[in-house]
Coordinates of C-alpha atoms and ligand atoms in Angstrom, one line a residue:
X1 CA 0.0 0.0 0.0
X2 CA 2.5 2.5 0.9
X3 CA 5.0 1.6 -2.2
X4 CA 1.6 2.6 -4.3
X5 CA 1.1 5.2 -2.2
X6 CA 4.6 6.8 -2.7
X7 CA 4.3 6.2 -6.7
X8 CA 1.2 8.2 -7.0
X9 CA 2.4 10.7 -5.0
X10 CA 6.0 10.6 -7.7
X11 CA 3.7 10.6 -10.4
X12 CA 1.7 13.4 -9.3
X13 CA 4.8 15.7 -8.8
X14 CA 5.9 14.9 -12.2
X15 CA 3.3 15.9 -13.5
X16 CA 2.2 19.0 -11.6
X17 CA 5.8 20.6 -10.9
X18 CA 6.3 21.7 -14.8
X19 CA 3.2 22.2 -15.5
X20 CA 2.8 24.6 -12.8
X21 CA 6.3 26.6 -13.7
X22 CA 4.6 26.7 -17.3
X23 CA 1.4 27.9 -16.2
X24 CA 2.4 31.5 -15.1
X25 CA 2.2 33.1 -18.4
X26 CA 0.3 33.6 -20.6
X27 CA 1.3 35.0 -24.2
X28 CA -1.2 37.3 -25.7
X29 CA -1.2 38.7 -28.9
X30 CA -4.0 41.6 -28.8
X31 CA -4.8 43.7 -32.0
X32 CA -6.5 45.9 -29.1
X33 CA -4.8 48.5 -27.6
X34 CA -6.4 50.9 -25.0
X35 CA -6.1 52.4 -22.1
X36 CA -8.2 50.4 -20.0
X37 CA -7.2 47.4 -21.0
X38 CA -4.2 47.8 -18.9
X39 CA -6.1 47.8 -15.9
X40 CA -7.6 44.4 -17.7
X41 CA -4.5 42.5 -17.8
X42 CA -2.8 43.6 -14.6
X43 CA -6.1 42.9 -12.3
X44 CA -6.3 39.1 -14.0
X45 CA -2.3 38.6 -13.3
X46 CA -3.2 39.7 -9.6
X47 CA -6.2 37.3 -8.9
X48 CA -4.1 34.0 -10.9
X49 CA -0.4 35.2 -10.6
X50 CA 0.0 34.5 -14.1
X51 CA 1.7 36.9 -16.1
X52 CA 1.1 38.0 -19.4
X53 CA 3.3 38.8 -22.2
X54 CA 1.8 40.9 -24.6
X55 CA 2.7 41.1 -28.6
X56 CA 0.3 44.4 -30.0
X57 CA 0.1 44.9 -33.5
X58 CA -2.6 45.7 -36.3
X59 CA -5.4 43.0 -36.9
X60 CA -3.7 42.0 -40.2
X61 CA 0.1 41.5 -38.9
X62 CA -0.7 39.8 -35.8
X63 CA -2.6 37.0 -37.8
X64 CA 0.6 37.0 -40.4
X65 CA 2.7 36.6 -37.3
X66 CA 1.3 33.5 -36.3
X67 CA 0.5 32.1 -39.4
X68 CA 4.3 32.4 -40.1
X69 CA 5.6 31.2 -36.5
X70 CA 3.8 28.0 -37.3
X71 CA 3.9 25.2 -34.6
X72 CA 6.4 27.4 -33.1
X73 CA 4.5 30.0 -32.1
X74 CA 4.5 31.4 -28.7
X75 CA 0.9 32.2 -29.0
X76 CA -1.0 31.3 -26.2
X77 CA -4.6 33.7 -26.9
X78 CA -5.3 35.9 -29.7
X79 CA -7.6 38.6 -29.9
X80 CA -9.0 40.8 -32.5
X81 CA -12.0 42.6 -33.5
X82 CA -15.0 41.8 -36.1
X83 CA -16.0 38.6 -37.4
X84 CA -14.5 38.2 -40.5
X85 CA -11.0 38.5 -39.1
X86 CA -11.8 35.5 -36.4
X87 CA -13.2 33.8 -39.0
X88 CA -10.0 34.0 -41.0
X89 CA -7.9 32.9 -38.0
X90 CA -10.5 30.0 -37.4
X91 CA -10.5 29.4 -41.4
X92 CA -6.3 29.2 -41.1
X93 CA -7.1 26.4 -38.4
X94 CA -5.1 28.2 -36.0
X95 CA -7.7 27.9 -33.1
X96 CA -8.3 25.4 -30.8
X97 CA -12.0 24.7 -29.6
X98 CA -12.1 25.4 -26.0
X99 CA -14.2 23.5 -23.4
X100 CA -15.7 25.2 -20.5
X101 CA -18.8 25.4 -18.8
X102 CA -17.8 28.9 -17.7
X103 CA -17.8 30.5 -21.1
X104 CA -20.9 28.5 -22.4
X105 CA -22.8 29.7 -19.7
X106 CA -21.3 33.9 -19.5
X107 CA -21.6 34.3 -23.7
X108 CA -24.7 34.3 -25.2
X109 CA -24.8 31.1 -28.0
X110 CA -25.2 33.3 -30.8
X111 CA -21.9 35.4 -29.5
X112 CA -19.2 31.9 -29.7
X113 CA -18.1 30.0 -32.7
X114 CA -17.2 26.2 -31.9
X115 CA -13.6 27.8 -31.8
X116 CA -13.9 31.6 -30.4
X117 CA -15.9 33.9 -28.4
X118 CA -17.0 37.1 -28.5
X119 CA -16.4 39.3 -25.6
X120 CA -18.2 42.2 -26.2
X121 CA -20.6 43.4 -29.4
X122 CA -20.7 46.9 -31.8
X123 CA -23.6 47.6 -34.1
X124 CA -23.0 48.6 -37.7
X125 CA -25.7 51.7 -37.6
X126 CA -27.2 54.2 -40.3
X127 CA -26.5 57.9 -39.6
X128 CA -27.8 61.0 -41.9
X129 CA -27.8 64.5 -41.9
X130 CA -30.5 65.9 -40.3
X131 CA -31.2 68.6 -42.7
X132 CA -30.6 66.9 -45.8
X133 CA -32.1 63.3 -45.0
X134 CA -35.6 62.0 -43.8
X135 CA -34.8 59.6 -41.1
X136 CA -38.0 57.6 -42.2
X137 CA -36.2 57.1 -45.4
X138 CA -33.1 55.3 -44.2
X139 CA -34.6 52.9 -42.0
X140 CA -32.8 49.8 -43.1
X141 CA -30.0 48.8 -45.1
X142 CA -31.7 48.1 -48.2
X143 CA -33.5 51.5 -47.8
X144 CA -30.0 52.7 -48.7
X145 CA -30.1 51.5 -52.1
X146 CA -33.4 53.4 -53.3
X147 CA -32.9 55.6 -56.1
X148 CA -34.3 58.2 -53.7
X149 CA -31.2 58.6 -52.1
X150 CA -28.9 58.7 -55.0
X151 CA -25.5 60.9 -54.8
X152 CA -26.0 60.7 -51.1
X153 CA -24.7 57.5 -49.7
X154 CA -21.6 57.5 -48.5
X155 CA -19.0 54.6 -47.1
X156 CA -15.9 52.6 -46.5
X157 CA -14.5 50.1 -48.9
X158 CA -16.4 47.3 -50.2
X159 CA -13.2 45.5 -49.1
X160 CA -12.7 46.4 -45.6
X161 CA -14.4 43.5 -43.1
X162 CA -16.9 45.9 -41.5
X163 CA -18.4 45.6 -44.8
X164 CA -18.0 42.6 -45.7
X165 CA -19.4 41.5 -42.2
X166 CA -22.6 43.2 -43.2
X167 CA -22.4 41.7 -46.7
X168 CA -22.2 38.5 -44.9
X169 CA -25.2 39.2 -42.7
X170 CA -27.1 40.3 -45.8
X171 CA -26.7 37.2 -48.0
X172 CA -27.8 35.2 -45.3
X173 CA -31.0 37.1 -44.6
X174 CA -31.8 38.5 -48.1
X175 CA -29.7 35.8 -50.3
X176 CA -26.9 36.1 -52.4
X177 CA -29.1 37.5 -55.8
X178 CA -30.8 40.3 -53.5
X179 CA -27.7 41.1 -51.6
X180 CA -25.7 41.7 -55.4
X181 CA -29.0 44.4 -56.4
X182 CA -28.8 46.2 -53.0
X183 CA -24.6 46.7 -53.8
X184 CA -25.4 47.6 -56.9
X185 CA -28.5 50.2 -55.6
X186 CA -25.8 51.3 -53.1
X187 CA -22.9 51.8 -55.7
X188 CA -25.3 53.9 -58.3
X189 CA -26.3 56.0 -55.0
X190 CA -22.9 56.8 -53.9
X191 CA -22.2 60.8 -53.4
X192 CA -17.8 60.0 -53.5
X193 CA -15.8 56.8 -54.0
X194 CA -15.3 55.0 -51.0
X195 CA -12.1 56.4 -49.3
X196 CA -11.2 56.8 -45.5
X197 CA -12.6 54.6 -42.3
X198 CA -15.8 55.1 -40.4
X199 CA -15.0 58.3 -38.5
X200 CA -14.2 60.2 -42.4
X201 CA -17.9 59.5 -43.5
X202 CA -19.7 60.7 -40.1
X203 CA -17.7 63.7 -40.3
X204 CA -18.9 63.9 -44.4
X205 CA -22.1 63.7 -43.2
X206 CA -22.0 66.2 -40.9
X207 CA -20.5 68.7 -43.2
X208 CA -23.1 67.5 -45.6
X209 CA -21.1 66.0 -48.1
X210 CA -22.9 63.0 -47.6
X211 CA -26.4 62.5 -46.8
X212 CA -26.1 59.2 -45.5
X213 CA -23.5 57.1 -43.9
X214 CA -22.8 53.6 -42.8
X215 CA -20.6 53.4 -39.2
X216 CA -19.8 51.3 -36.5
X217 CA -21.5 52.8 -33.1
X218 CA -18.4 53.1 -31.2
X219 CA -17.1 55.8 -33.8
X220 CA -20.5 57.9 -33.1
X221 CA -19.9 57.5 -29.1
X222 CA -16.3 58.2 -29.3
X223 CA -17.2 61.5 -31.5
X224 CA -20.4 62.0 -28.5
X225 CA -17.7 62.2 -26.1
X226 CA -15.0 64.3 -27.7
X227 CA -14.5 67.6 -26.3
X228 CA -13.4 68.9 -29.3
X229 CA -15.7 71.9 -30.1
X230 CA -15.4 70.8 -33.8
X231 CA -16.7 67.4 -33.0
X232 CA -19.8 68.5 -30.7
X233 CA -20.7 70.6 -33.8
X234 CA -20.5 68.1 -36.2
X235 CA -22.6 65.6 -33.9
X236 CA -25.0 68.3 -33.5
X237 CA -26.1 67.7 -37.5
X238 CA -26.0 64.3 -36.8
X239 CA -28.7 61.9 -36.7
X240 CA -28.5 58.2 -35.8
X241 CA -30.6 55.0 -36.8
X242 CA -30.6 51.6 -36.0
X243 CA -31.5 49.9 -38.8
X244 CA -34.1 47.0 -39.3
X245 CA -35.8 47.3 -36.1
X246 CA -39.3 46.0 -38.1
X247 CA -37.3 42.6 -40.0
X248 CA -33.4 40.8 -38.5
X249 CA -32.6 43.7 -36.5
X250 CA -29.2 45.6 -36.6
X251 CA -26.4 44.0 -37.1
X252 CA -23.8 43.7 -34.7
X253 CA -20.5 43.1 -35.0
X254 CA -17.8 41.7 -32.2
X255 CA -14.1 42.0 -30.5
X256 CA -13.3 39.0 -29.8
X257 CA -10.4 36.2 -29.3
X258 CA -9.6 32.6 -28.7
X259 CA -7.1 29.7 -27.9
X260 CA -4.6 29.2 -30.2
X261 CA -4.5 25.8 -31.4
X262 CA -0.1 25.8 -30.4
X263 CA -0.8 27.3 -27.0
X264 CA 2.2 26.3 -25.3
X265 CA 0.7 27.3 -21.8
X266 CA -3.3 26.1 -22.6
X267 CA -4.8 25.7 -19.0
X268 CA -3.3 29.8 -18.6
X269 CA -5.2 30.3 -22.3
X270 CA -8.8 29.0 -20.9
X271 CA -8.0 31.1 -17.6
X272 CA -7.9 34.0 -19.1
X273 CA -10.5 33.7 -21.6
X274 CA -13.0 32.8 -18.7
X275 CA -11.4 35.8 -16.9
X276 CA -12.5 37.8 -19.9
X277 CA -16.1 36.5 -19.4
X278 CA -15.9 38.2 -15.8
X279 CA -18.2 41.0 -14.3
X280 CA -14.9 42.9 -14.1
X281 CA -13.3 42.2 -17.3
X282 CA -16.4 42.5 -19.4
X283 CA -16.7 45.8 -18.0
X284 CA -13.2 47.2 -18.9
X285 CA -13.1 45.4 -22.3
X286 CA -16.7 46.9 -23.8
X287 CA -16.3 50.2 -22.4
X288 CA -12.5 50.7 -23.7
X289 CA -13.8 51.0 -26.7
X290 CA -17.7 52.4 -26.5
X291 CA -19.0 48.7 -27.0
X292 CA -21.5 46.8 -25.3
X293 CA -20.5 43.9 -22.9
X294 CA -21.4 40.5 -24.4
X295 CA -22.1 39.2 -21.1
X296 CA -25.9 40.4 -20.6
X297 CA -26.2 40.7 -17.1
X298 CA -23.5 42.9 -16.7
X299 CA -24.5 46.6 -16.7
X300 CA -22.2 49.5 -18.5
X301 CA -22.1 53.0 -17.6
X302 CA -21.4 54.3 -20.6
X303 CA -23.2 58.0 -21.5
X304 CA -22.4 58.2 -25.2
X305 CA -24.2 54.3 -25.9
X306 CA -26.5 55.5 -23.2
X307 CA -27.7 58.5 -25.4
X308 CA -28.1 56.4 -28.4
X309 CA -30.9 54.4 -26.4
X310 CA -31.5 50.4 -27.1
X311 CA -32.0 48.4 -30.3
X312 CA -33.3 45.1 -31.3
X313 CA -29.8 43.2 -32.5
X314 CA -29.4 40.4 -35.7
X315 CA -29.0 37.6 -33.5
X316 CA -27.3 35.4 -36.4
X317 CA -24.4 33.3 -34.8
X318 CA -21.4 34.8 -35.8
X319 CA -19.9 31.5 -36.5
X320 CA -22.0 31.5 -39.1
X321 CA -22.1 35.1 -40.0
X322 CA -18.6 35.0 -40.8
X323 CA -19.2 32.0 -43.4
X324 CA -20.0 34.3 -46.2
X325 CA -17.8 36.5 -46.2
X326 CA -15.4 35.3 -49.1
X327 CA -18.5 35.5 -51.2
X328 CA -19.9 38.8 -49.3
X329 CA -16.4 39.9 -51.1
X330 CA -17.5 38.5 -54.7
X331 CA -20.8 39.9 -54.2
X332 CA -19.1 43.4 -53.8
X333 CA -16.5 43.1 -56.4
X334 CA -19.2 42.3 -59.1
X335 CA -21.5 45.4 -58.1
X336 CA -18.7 47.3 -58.0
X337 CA -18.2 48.1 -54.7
X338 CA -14.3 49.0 -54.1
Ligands
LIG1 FE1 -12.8 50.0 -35.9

């Protein structure tokens, strides 16, 4: 008995003594970078003692990076923000599905993919100017392709993956057909070629260069909280819509992240993905960034989202929201959407 005893007790040791020097960091490689997020990472080292070591770099280079570090890669979490950029990660095979009650129960089904999770939401929202554009007339998406509103529409690049989120979201509601005639409707309707990110067409709207605009909602808050005099002007023409409150609702969009499928220090990787699914965390990670927690139960003070009141949200899974998007991108390219 005791010579069995003993051998456990070896065998246990073995086991746990390397595994527990391994498990004190945890490599994360974030394509977010904000202020709060410090407080983020430092609170979770101080409640698990595991430390992280953090790579920061655009959405793009960060995926490269671990693409090219192969096996190799020191990788332990990556994070990133909308679903077509986890879905190219997940496409790559680079994630690892994660099991844990935890995160099942904290994030909303439609808000996890088999191999990620989303950690907190934006909405991809109308905005006009007030004295050029009839709200009532931009109350969905494919209101933006009416004839009506030609030489007013204006947005980013067909190419960039807000838009090819929303193409993604389209073709599954509308189909692939009616999705090609609403970028075509769009195209013929728009006021300037596509140039510049989110922030460039809310400011064309407000200096009425455009009548309509598409935009995530966290560049509107950020702009509602400036203190820029210039900004509080240009909000002042401003009027936002959430579109397609009477059919899918508005589509949302996510920051998210998961565990790499090379993780070299995996039980740190669920840690602090759970840790992410926290009161506290959710908290830090939405409102760094003017988004909305994915956790429902947890509350944010946030003014600016406050001020923009609530919305009924697409509640397509954004595992399978990010399916179409290769063909959200053909879909573009042949209405000629650039
Ligand atoms: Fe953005």
């Amino acid at each position: 008995m005791r010579t069995i005893r003993a051998s456990v007790f070896l065998l246990a040791a073995a086991c746990t003594l390397p595994a527990f020097a391994q498990e004190k960091v945890l490599n994360l490689y974030s394509a977010r970078h904000y202020q709060t997020d410090e407080a983020l990472y430092s609170s979770f080292t101080r409640q698990t003692g595991i430390k992280i070591n953090r790579i920061e770099g655009k959405e793009d280079e960060l995926l490269e990076r671990i693409k090219n570090e192969g096996a190799n890669s020191p990788a332990d979490v990556f994070i990133t923000v909308d679903a077509a950029r986890l879905a190219q990660a997940d496409a790559l095979g680079l994630f690892a599905p994660v099991q844990s009650k935890l995160l099942d129960e904290r994030i909303p089904a439609h808000l996890r993919s088999t191999d990620w999770f989303a950690f907190s939401t934006r909405a991809r929202v109308i905005l006009y100017n007030k004295a050029a554009v009839n709200p009532d007339d931009v109350r969905s998406y494919e209101d933006l392709a009416h004839p009506k509103l030609k030489g007013k529409v204006c947005v980013r690049s067909g190419a960039h993956p807000y838009n090819l989120s929303l193409g993604s979201a389209l073709i599954h509601h509308l189909g692939e057909q009616k999705t090609e005639e609403w970028a075509k409707g769009l195209v013929a309707n728009f006021a300037r070629a596509p140039k510049g990110g989110d922030t460039d067409q809310i400011k064309a709207v407000a200096a009425g260069e455009c009548g309509v605009a598409i935009s995530n909602s966290y560049y509107i808050a950020r702009l509602l909280r400036s203190d820029k005099p210039a900004d509080k002007q240009a909000m002042e023409k401003v009027g936002v819509v959430w579109p397609n409150q009477g059919s899918f609702g508005t589509h949302i969009n996510v920051s998210g992240g998961g565990m790499l499928k090379t993780a070299p220090h995996k039980e740190s990787a669920v840690k602090f993905l759970e840790y992410l699914a926290s009161d506290e965390a959710q908290a830090y990670f939405a409102n760094g960034n003017n988004e909305w927690p994915a956790v429902k139960s947890v509350a944010v003070k946030n003014p600016a989202l406050d001020a923009l009141g609530s919305f009924k949200a697409d509640t397509l899974n954004v595992g399978t929201l990010s399916k179409n998007t290769a063909l959200a991108q053909r879909v573009f390219d042949r209405a000629g959407w650039r």
